[in-house]
């Protein structure tokens, strides 16, 4: 048992190198406070975001932390196509985030409305309502892809 403890101590924390950071994220510090906004999704992306912040994938170890208020956030993580009822609240949430701020569109619905494209209640993709800095593809995206996107923000 003592030998195993010594090996763990010698090796230290093992993780793959961080992906390259977008130029827009340069203004953010090391840790990034994230506010999640569901703009009208089917909740598939929310389940995967929950997994990304859960004990298996643990996005917090890379410096991304979920917060409850946009006033405390550095980035918005938006899921789903923006419905007509959520367009104005999304703009207000975006305006409430202090600068420098980032917006991450998670999932195909947030990127291009996905299966909901052309629906009567859909105002458009997230980039049609607020500027998007990073997009994560998938329907729903895997937790590994969400963690990789958040690592781009934190630089870890």
Coordinates of C-alpha atoms in Angstrom, one line a residue:
X1 CA 0.0 0.0 0.0
X2 CA 2.8 2.3 0.8
X3 CA 4.4 1.7 -2.6
X4 CA 1.2 2.6 -4.3
X5 CA 1.0 5.9 -2.4
X6 CA 4.6 6.7 -3.4
X7 CA 3.9 6.0 -7.0
X8 CA 0.8 8.3 -6.9
X9 CA 2.9 11.0 -5.2
X10 CA 5.7 10.7 -7.8
X11 CA 3.4 10.7 -10.8
X12 CA 1.2 13.6 -9.7
X13 CA -1.9 14.7 -11.6
X14 CA -2.1 13.3 -15.2
X15 CA -4.2 15.1 -17.8
X16 CA -3.9 15.7 -21.5
X17 CA -2.7 19.2 -22.6
X18 CA -5.3 21.9 -22.9
X19 CA -6.7 22.7 -26.3
X20 CA -5.7 26.1 -27.9
X21 CA -7.6 29.0 -26.4
X22 CA -9.7 31.2 -28.7
X23 CA -8.5 34.8 -29.0
X24 CA -11.7 36.1 -27.4
X25 CA -11.0 34.1 -24.2
X26 CA -7.7 35.9 -23.6
X27 CA -9.4 38.5 -21.4
X28 CA -10.7 35.7 -19.1
X29 CA -8.6 34.7 -16.2
X30 CA -7.8 31.1 -15.3
X31 CA -11.1 30.0 -13.8
X32 CA -14.3 30.7 -15.7
X33 CA -17.7 31.1 -14.0
X34 CA -20.4 29.7 -16.3
X35 CA -24.1 30.5 -16.4
X36 CA -26.3 27.9 -18.2
X37 CA -29.3 29.2 -20.2
X38 CA -31.9 26.8 -21.7
X39 CA -33.3 28.8 -24.6
X40 CA -35.8 26.1 -25.6
X41 CA -34.1 22.7 -25.9
X42 CA -35.4 19.2 -25.5
X43 CA -33.2 18.7 -22.3
X44 CA -30.8 16.3 -24.0
X45 CA -28.0 18.8 -23.8
X46 CA -28.8 19.6 -20.2
X47 CA -28.4 15.9 -19.2
X48 CA -25.0 15.9 -20.9
X49 CA -24.0 19.2 -19.2
X50 CA -25.0 17.6 -15.9
X51 CA -22.7 14.7 -16.7
X52 CA -19.8 17.0 -17.8
X53 CA -20.0 18.7 -14.3
X54 CA -20.6 15.4 -12.5
X55 CA -18.0 13.2 -10.8
X56 CA -16.9 11.2 -13.8
X57 CA -15.9 14.1 -16.2
X58 CA -15.6 16.8 -13.5
X59 CA -15.3 20.0 -15.6
X60 CA -14.6 22.0 -12.4
X61 CA -11.1 20.5 -12.1
X62 CA -10.3 22.5 -15.3
X63 CA -11.5 25.7 -13.8
X64 CA -15.1 25.9 -15.1
X65 CA -17.8 26.4 -12.5
X66 CA -21.5 26.8 -12.8
X67 CA -23.0 29.8 -11.1
X68 CA -26.6 30.8 -10.5
X69 CA -26.5 34.4 -11.6
X70 CA -25.4 36.0 -14.8
X71 CA -23.9 38.9 -12.8
X72 CA -21.4 36.5 -11.4
X73 CA -20.7 34.7 -14.7
X74 CA -17.8 35.1 -17.3
X75 CA -19.5 32.9 -19.9
X76 CA -23.0 31.8 -21.0
X77 CA -23.6 28.2 -22.0
X78 CA -26.7 28.3 -24.2
X79 CA -28.6 25.1 -25.2
X80 CA -31.5 24.7 -27.6
X81 CA -32.9 26.8 -30.4
X82 CA -34.0 30.3 -29.2
X83 CA -37.7 30.3 -28.9
X84 CA -39.7 33.5 -29.4
X85 CA -40.4 33.6 -25.7
X86 CA -36.8 33.2 -24.8
X87 CA -35.2 35.7 -27.3
X88 CA -35.6 38.8 -25.0
X89 CA -34.6 37.0 -21.8
X90 CA -31.5 35.7 -23.5
X91 CA -30.6 39.2 -24.6
X92 CA -31.1 40.5 -21.1
X93 CA -29.1 37.7 -19.6
X94 CA -26.3 38.4 -22.1
X95 CA -26.4 42.1 -21.1
X96 CA -26.2 41.2 -17.4
X97 CA -23.0 39.3 -17.8
X98 CA -20.0 41.7 -17.1
X99 CA -17.3 42.0 -19.7
X100 CA -15.2 40.4 -21.0
X101 CA -17.8 37.7 -21.7
X102 CA -18.1 34.6 -23.9
X103 CA -21.1 32.7 -25.3
X104 CA -20.9 29.0 -25.9
X105 CA -23.6 27.4 -28.1
X106 CA -24.0 23.8 -27.0
X107 CA -25.6 21.3 -29.4
X108 CA -26.8 21.3 -32.9
X109 CA -30.1 23.1 -32.0
X110 CA -28.1 26.0 -30.5
X111 CA -25.8 26.1 -33.5
X112 CA -28.4 25.9 -36.4
X113 CA -31.8 25.1 -34.8
X114 CA -31.3 21.3 -35.6
X115 CA -34.6 19.4 -35.8
X116 CA -36.5 22.6 -34.8
X117 CA -35.4 24.6 -37.8
X118 CA -38.4 26.4 -39.4
X119 CA -40.8 25.7 -36.5
X120 CA -43.3 28.4 -35.7
X121 CA -42.1 29.1 -32.2
X122 CA -38.4 29.3 -33.0
X123 CA -36.8 32.7 -33.3
X124 CA -33.5 31.3 -34.6
X125 CA -30.1 29.9 -33.6
X126 CA -28.2 31.4 -30.6
X127 CA -26.0 33.4 -33.0
X128 CA -29.1 35.1 -34.4
X129 CA -29.8 36.6 -31.0
X130 CA -26.4 37.1 -29.3
X131 CA -22.9 36.8 -30.5
X132 CA -21.4 33.3 -30.2
X133 CA -17.7 32.8 -29.5
X134 CA -17.6 29.0 -29.4
X135 CA -19.8 26.2 -30.7
X136 CA -20.0 22.6 -29.5
X137 CA -21.5 20.2 -32.1
X138 CA -23.6 17.1 -31.4
X139 CA -27.2 16.1 -30.7
X140 CA -26.6 16.0 -27.8
X141 CA -22.9 16.6 -27.6
X142 CA -21.0 14.1 -25.5
X143 CA -19.7 15.2 -22.1
X144 CA -16.1 14.9 -23.3
X145 CA -16.9 17.5 -26.1
X146 CA -18.5 19.9 -23.5
X147 CA -15.5 19.6 -21.2
X148 CA -13.1 20.2 -24.1
X149 CA -15.0 23.3 -25.1
X150 CA -14.9 24.6 -21.5
X151 CA -11.2 23.8 -21.4
X152 CA -10.7 26.1 -24.3
X153 CA -12.2 28.9 -22.3
X154 CA -10.1 28.2 -19.2
X155 CA -6.8 27.4 -20.9
X156 CA -6.3 24.4 -18.7

